[in-house]
Coordinates of C-alpha atoms in Angstrom, one line a residue:
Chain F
X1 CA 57.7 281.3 203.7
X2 CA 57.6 282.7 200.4
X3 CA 57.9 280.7 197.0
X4 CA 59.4 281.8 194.1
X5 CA 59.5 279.3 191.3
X6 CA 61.4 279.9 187.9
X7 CA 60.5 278.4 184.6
X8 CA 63.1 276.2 183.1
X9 CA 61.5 274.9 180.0
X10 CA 63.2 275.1 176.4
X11 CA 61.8 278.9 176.1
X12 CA 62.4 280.2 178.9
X13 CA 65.9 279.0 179.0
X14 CA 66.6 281.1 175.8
X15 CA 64.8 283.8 177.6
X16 CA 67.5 283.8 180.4
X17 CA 66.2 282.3 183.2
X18 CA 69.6 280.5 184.3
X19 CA 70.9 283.8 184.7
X20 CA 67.5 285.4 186.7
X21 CA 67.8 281.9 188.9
X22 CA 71.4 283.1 189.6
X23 CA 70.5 286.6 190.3
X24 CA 67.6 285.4 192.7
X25 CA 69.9 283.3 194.3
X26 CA 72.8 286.1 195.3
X27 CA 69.7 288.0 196.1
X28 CA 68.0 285.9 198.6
X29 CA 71.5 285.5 200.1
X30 CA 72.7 289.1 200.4
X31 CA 69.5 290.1 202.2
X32 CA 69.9 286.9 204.1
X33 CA 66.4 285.7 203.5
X34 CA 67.2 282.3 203.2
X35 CA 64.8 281.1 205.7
X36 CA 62.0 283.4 204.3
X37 CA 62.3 283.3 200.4
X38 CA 62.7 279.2 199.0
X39 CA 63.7 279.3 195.1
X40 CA 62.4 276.5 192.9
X41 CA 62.4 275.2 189.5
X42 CA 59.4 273.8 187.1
X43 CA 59.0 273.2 183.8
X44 CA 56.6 274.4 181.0
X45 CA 54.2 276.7 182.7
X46 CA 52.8 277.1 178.7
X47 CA 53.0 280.5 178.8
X48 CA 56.0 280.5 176.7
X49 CA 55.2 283.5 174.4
X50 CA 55.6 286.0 177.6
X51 CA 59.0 286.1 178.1
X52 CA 60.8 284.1 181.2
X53 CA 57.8 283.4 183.5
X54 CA 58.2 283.0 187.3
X55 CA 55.6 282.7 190.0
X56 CA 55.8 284.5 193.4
X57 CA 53.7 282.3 195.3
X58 CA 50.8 281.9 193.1
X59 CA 51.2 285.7 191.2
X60 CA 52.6 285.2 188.0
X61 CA 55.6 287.4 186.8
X62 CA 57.6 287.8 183.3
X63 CA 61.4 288.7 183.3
X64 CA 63.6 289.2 180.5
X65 CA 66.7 289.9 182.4
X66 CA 68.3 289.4 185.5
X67 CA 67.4 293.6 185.5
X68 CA 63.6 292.5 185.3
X69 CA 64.3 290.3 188.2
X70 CA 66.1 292.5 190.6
X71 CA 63.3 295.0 189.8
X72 CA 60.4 292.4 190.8
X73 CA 62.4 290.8 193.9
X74 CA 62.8 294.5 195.1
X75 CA 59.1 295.7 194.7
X76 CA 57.6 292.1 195.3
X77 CA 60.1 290.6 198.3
X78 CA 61.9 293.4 199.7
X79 CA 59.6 296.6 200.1
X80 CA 56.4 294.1 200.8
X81 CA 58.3 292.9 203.6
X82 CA 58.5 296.2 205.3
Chain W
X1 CA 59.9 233.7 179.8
X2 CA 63.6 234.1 180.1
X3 CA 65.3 237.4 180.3
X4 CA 66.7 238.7 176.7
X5 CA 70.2 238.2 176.9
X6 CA 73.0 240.8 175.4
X7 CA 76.6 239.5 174.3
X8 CA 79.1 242.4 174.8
X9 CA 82.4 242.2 173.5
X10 CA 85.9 243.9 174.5
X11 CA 89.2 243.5 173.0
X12 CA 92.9 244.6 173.8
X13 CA 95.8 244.8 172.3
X14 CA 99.6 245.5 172.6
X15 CA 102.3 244.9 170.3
X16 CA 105.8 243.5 170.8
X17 CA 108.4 245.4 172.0
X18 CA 109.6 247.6 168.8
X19 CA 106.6 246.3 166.6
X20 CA 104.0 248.8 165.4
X21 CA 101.9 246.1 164.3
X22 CA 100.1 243.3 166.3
X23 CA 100.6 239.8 165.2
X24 CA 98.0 239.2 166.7
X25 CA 94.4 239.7 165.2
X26 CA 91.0 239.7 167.1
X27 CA 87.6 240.1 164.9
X28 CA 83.8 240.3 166.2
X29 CA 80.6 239.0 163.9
X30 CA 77.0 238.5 164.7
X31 CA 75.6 235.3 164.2
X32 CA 71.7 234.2 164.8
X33 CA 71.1 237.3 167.1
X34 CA 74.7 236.3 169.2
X35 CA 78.2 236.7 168.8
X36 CA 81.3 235.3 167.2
X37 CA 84.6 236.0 168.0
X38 CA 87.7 235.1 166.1
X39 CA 91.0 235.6 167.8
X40 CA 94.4 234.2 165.6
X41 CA 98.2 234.8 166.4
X42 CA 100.4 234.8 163.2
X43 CA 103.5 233.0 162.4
X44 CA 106.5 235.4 162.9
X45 CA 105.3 239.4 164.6
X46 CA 105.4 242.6 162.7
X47 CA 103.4 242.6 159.1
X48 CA 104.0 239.4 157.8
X49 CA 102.3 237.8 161.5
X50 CA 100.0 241.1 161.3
X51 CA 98.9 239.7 157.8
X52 CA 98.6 235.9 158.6
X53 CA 96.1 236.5 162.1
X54 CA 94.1 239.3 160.1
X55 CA 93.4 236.9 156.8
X56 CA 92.5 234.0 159.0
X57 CA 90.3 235.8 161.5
X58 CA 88.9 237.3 158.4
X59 CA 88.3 234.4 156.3
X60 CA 86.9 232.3 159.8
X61 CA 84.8 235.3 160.3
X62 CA 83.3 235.2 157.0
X63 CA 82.6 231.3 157.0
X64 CA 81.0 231.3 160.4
X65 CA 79.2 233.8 159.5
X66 CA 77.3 232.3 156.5
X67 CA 76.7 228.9 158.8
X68 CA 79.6 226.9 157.3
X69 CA 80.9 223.8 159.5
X70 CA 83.8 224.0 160.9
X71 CA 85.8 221.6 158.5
X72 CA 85.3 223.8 155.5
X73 CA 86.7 226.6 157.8
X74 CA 90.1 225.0 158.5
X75 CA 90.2 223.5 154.8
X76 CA 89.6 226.9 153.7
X77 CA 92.4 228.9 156.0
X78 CA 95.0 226.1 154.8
X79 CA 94.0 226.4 151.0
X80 CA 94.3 230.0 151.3
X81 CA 96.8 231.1 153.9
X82 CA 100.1 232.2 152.5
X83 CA 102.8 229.8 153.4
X84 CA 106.0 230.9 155.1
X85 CA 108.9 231.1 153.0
X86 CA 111.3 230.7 156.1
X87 CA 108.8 227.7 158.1
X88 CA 107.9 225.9 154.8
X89 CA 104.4 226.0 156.0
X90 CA 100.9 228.0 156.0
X91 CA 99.9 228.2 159.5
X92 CA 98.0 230.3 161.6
X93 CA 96.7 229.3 165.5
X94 CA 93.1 230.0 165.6
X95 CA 90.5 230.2 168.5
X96 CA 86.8 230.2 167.4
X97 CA 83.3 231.5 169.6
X98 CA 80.1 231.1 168.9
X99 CA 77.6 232.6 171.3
X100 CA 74.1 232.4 169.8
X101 CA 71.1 234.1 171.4
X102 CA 69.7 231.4 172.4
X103 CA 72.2 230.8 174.7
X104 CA 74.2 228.1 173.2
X105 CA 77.8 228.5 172.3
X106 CA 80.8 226.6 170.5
X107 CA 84.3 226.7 170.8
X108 CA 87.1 225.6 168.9
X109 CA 90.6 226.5 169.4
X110 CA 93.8 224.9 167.6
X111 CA 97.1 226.2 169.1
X112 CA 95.7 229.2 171.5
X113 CA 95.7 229.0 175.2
X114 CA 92.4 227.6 176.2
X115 CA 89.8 229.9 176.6
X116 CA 88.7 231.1 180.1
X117 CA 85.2 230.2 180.9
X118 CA 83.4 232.2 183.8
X119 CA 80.3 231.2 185.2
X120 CA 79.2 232.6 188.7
X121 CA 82.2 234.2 188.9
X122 CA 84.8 231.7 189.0
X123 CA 86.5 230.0 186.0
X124 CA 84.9 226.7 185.2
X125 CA 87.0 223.8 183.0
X126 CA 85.1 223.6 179.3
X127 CA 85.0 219.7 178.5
X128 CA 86.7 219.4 175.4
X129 CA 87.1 216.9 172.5
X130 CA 89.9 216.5 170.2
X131 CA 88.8 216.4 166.8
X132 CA 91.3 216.1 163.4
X133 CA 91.0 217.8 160.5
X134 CA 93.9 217.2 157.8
X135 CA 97.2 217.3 160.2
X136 CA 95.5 219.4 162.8
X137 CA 94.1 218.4 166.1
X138 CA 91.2 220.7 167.3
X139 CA 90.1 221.2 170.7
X140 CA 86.0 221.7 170.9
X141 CA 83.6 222.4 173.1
X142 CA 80.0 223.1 173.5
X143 CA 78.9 224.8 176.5
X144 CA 75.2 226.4 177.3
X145 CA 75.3 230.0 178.8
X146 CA 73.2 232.7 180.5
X147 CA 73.5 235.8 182.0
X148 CA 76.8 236.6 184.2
X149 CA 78.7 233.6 182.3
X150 CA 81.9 235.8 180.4
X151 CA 84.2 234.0 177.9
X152 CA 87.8 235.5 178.2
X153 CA 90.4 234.2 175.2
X154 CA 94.1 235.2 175.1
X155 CA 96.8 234.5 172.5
X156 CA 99.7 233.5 174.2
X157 CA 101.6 236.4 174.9
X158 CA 99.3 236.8 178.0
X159 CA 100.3 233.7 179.3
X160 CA 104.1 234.3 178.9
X161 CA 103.7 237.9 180.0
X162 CA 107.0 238.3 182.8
X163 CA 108.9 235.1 181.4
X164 CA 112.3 235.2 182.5
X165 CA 111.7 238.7 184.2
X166 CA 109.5 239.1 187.0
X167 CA 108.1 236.0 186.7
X168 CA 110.3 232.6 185.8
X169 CA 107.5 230.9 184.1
X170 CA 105.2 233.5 182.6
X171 CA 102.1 234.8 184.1
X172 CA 101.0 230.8 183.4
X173 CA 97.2 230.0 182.6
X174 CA 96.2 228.7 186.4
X175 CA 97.7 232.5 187.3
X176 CA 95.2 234.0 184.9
X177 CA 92.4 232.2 186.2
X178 CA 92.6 233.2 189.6
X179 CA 93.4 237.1 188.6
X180 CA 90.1 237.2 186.3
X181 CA 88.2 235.7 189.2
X182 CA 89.0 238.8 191.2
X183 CA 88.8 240.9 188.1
X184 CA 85.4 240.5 187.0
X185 CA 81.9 241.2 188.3
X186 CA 78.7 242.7 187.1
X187 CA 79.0 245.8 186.5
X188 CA 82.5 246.0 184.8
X189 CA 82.6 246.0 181.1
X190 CA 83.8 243.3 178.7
X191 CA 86.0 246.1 176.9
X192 CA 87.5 247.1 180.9
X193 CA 88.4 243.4 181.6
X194 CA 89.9 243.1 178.4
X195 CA 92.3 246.5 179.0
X196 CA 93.1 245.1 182.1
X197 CA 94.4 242.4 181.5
X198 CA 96.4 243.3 178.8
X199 CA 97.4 246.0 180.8
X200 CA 98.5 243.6 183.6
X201 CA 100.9 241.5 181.0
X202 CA 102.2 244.9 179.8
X203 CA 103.5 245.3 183.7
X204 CA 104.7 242.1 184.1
X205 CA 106.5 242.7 180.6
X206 CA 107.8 245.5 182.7
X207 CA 106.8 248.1 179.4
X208 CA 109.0 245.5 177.1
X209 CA 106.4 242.8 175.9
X210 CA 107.8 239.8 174.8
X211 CA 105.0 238.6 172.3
X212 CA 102.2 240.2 170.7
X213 CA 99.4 240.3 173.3
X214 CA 95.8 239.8 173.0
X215 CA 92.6 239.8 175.1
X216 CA 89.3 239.1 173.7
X217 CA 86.5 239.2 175.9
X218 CA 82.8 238.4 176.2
X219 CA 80.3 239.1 178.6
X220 CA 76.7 237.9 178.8
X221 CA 74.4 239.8 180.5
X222 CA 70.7 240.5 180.7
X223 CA 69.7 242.9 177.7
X224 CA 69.6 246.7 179.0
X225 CA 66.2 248.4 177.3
X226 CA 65.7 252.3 177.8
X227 CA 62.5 254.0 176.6
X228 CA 62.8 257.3 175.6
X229 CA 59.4 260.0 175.1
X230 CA 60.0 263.6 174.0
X231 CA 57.3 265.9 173.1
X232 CA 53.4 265.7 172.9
X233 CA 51.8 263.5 170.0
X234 CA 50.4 266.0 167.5
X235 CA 46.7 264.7 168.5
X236 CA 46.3 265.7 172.3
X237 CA 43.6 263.1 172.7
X238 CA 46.1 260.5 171.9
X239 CA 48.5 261.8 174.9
X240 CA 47.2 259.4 177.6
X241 CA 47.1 255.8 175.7
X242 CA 50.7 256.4 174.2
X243 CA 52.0 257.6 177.8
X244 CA 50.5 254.7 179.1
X245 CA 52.0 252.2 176.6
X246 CA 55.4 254.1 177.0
X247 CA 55.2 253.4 180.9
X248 CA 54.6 249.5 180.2
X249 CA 57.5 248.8 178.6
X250 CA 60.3 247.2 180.0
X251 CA 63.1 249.0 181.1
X252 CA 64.4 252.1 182.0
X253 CA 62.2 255.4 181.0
X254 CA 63.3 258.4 180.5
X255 CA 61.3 261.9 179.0
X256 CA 62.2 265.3 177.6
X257 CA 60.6 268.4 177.4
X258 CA 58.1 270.6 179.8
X259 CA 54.2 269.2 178.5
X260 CA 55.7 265.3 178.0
X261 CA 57.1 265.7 181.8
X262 CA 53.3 267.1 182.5
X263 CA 51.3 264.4 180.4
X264 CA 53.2 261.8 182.3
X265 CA 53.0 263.5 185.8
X266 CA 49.4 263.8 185.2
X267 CA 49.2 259.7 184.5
X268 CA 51.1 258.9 187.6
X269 CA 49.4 261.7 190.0
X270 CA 52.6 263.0 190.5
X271 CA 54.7 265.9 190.9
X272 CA 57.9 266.9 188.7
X273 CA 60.2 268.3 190.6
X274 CA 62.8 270.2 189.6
X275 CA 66.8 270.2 190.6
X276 CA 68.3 273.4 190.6
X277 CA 71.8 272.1 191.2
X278 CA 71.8 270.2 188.1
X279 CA 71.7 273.4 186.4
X280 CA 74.7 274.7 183.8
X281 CA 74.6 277.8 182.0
X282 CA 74.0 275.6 178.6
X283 CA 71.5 273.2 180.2
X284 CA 69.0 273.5 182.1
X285 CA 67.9 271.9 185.1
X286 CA 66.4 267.7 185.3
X287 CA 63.9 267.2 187.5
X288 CA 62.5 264.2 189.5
X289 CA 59.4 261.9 188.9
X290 CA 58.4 259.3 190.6
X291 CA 58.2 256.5 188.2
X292 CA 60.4 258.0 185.7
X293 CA 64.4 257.7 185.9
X294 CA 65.3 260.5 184.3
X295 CA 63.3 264.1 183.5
X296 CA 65.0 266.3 181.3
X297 CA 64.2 269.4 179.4
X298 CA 63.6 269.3 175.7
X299 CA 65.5 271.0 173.0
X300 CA 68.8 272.3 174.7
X301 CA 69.4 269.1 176.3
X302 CA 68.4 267.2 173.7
X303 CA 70.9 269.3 171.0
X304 CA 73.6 269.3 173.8
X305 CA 73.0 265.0 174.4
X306 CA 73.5 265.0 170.2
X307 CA 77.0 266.6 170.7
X308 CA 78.1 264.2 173.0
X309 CA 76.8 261.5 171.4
X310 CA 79.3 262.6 168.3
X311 CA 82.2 263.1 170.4
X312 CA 82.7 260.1 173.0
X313 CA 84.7 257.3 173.0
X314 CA 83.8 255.9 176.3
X315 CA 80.6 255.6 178.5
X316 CA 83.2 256.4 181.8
X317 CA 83.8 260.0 180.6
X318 CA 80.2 260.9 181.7
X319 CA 80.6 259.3 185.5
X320 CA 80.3 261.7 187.9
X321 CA 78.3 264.3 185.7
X322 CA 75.0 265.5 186.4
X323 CA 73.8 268.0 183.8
X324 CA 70.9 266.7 181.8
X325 CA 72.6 266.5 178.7
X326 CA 75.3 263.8 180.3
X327 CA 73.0 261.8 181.8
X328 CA 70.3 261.6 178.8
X329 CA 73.9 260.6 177.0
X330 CA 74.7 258.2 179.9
X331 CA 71.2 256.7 179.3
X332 CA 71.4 255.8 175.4
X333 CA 75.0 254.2 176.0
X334 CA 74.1 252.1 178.5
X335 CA 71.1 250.4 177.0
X336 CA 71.4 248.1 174.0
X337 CA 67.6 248.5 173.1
X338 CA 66.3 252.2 172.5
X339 CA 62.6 252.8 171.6
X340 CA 62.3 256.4 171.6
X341 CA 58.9 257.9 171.0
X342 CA 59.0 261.4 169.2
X343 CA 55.5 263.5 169.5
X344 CA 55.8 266.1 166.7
X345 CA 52.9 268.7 168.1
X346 CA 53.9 272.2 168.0
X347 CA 54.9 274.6 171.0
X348 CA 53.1 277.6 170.1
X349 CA 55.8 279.5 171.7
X350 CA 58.9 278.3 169.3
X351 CA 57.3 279.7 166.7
X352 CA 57.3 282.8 167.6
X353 CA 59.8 284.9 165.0
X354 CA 61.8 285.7 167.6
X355 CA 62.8 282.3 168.9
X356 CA 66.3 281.2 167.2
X357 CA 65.6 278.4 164.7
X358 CA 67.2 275.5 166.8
X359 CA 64.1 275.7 168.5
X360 CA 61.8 273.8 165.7
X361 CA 64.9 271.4 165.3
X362 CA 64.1 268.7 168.0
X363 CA 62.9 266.3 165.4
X364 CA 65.8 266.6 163.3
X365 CA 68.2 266.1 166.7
X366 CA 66.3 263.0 167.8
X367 CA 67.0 261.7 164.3
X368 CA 70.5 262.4 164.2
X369 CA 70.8 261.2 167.3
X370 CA 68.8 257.5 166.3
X371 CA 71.7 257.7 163.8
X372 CA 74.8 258.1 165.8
X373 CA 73.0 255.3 168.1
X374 CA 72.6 253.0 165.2
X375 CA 76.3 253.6 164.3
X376 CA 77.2 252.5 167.6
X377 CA 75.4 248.7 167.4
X378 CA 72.5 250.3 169.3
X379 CA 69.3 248.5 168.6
X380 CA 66.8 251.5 168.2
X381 CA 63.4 251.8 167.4
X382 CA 61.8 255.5 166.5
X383 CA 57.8 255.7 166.8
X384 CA 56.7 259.3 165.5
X385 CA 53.3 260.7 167.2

C-alpha cells in the first residue's frame, strides 16, 4: 500500500491543497487504485515556505497546482508501478 | 466542591390578535453571579398595557438589582405607575425571580399564574406565603435549587390559551404542568421551552390569541467551560508547561493551528489525525486527538468561525455541520466560560511576501472574536503567550 499524505495547514491551504486532495482523489479512482494508493491529511509539516507539501510514503514532494500533482502522481504512482 | 452552576434564560412572546405590541413585558438582570427575571402583564393590551408591563418590569428590575427589599419595590411601582384613566387605578400584575448563584432563589408574584417549578423533571408545588403590602396580597416563596431544577413563569394568556374554542376552559394551569413535564429535559434550551410553549397557546388560540402571551423561562444547569489554545507561545521553551496547564482545566478543549495540534500531540504521545471528509473548499480539514474534542486548523478556520460568530442568531443553525469553522463556532456558543489561550510566535512561512495579509491576522480574529463572545454574555478570559 502506498501513502500519500497532503498538508492541510493554514499555508498550504492558500497554496491549493484542497484542490490537489481533489485531484488525487479522481485520480486514485480513475485508475482504480483504491486498494493500492490510501490518501491522507496532516497538518503543519513546517515546511511552509515550499509551496503545498505532500509526502509519498516518506519522499517529500511540493505542488502548486493540481498540474504539479497530476505530474507527480503520474511519474511517482503510475509509471513506478509498471 | 459543588459544580458551578449556570442560569439560562429564554423568553417568548405573542401578541393579541390585531395587537402589534405585547402587553405583556418580560425583562432579565443579574444579581450576585445569578439571575432575576421580571415578568408583568399590563392593564388594557396594545401601548398603553405595552407601557404599564415595560415601566414595572423596568422599575422592579432596577430595584432588585441594587438589593432593595421587596416592599420598597411594590411602594415604588404604585408611586410611580401611571394610573388608568378608564380603571381609576395604577396597577400592574407582577411576578418576581431571584436565582442567586449560590443556589438560593425568591419568588414573589401578585396577580400572575403561579410559577412552574421543575425539579427532576416533574413540576413540584412552591410553598407559599401571603404577605400584604398596602392593598396588595403577595404570594412568596423561597426555594433552594441546583442543577436540572427550571423555573417556567407565564402571564395568563398561557393559561387561557383555547378558552371557548378548542378548549372550554383554557389550556388551565394543572394542563401546563403536565405538558412541561413532557416538554423539558437536559439538553433542550430554556429559550426552546419558552417558544414552545408559546407556540403551543398560539395553536390552541387556533392563530387568533386571545390575550397577550408570555413565557419566561429558566434553566439551571451545571456551568459549560471550553478551553481554547491557538498557536505556539512566542518562547518555545514555554510550549510544554502552558500545554499542560491548558490540558488541566476543566472542560471541554479545543486547539487551532498545525504546531499547537503538534505541541499538544507530542504531550499526550499521540497522533493527530486528520479527516478528509470534513474538508470544504474554504476550510480545511479537523482532525482527531485523543484527549482533545476538537482539532482545527488555524487561520482560515479561525477567520471563517469569526464570520459566523457575527451572523447567527441561534446555536441550532450549526447542527448537523461538520466543517471546522461550524464546529469551532458550535464550541464557543455552547460554553458559558471561554479561556482561550493565544500564542503570538511567528510562522516563518506567513511572512513570506507572498502570503496574502490575512495570514498575520489570527491575533486580531481571536480578539474580535473575544468581543463578539463578550457581546453575547459569554464569560471569556484571553491569556496571550
Amino acid at each position: 500500500m502506498t501513502v500519500i499524505t497532503v498538508c492541510v495547514g493554514s499555508a498550504c491551504h492558500l497554496k491549493g491543497s484542497h484542490q490537489i486532495i481533489e485531484y488525487f482523489k479522481k485520480a486514485i479512482e480513475e485508475s482504480r487504485l483504491e486498494k493500492e494508493v490510501e490518501l491522507k491529511g496532516t497538518f503543519c509539516m513546517e515546511k511552509c515556505t515550499d509551496g503545498a507539501n505532500l509526502l509519498i510514503g516518506e519522499e517529500l514532494f511540493h505542488a502548486n497546482s493540481p498540474e504539479d500533482a497530476r505530474e507527480i502522481f503520474e511519474r511517482e504512482i503510475l509509471r513506478k508501478r509498471k | 466542591m459543588s459544580v458551578p452552576m449556570f442560569i439560562e434564560t429564554g423568553e417568548a412572546h405573542v401578541s393579541k390578535f390585531g395587537e402589534i405590541l405585547c402587553g405583556d413585558s418580560l425583562s432579565v438582570g443579574s444579581v450576585n453571579g445569578g439571575r432575576l427575571m421580571v415578568l408583568s402583564d399590563g392593564l388594557g393590551s396594545g401601548v398603553k398595557a405595552n407601557i404599564l408591563a415595560t415601566l414595572t418590569t423596568t422599575i422592579a428590575t432596577r430595584l432588585m438589582e441594587r438589593g432593595l427589599p421587596l416592599e420598597e419595590v411594590v411602594d415604588t411601582l404604585t408611586d410611580t405607575l401611571p394610573e388608568c384613566q378608564v380603571r381609576k387605578i395604577a396597577y400592574s400584575t407582577f411576578t418576581l425571580l431571584k436565582v442567586q448563584g449560590d443556589g438560593r432563589a425568591y419568588l414573589a408574584e401578585f396577580d400572575n399564574p403561579p410559577t412552574f417549578f421543575l425539579k427532576r423533571g416533574y413540576v413540584s408545588r412552591l410553598e407559599y406565603k401571603d404577605r400584604i403590602i398596602g392593598t396588595r396580597t403577595i404570594r412568596e416563596a423561597h426555594v433552594h435549587v441546583g442543577p436540572g431544577d427550571w423555573f417556567v413563569t407565564v402571564s395568563d394568556g398561557e393559561i387561557h390559551a383555547g378558552i371557548g374554542g378548542l378548549l372550554n376552559l383554557g389550556w388551565d394551569w394543572e394542563k401546563i404542568a403536565k405538558f412541561l413535564e413532557t416538554q423539558v429535559h437536559e439538553d433542550i434550551s430554556a429559550q426552546k421551552v419558552a417558544q414552545i410553549l408559546v407556540n403551543q397557546a398560539n395553536e390552541l388560540y387556533q392563530d387568533r390569541p386571545g390575550d397577550d402571551t408570555t413565557a419566561g423561562v429558566l434553566k439551571i444547569r451545571a456551568k459549560r467551560f471550553a478551553n481554547f489554545m491557538i498557536g505556539p507561545p512566542v518562547k518555545p521553551e514555554e510550549d510544554a508547561a502552558i500545554a499542560q496547564r491548558f490540558l488541566e482545566l476543566p472542560g471541554r478543549k479545543v486547539i487551532s493551528g498545525g504546531s499547537t495540534a503538534g505541541i499538544l500531540a507530542k504531550i499526550l504521545h499521540k497522533d493527530v489525525v486528520v479527516d478528509l471528509s470534513t474538508m470544504t473548499d474554504k476550510i480545511p480539514p479537523t482532525g482527531h486527538l485523543e484527549g482533545i474534542d476538537l482539532v482545527t486548523e488555524g487561520v482560515h478556520t479561525v477567520n471563517s468561525c469569526r464570520t459566523i460568530l457575527m451572523n447567527i442568531k441561534d446555536i441550532e443553525e450549526l447542527s448537523g455541520k461538520r466543517d471546522g469553522a461550524s464546529r469551532l463556532a458550535w464550541e464557543f456558543l455552547h460554553a458559558d466560560s471561554i479561556n482561550i489561550f493565544l500564542g503570538q510566535a511567528i510562522n516563518p512561512a506567513h511572512l513570506n511576501p507572498k502570503m496574502p495579509q490575512e495570514m498575520g491576522f489570527k491575533s486580531r480574529s481571536v480578539q474580535a472574536i473575544v468581543n463578539l463572545l463578550k457581546e453575547r454574555g459569554k464569560e471569556v478570559n484571553l491569556e496571550v503567550h
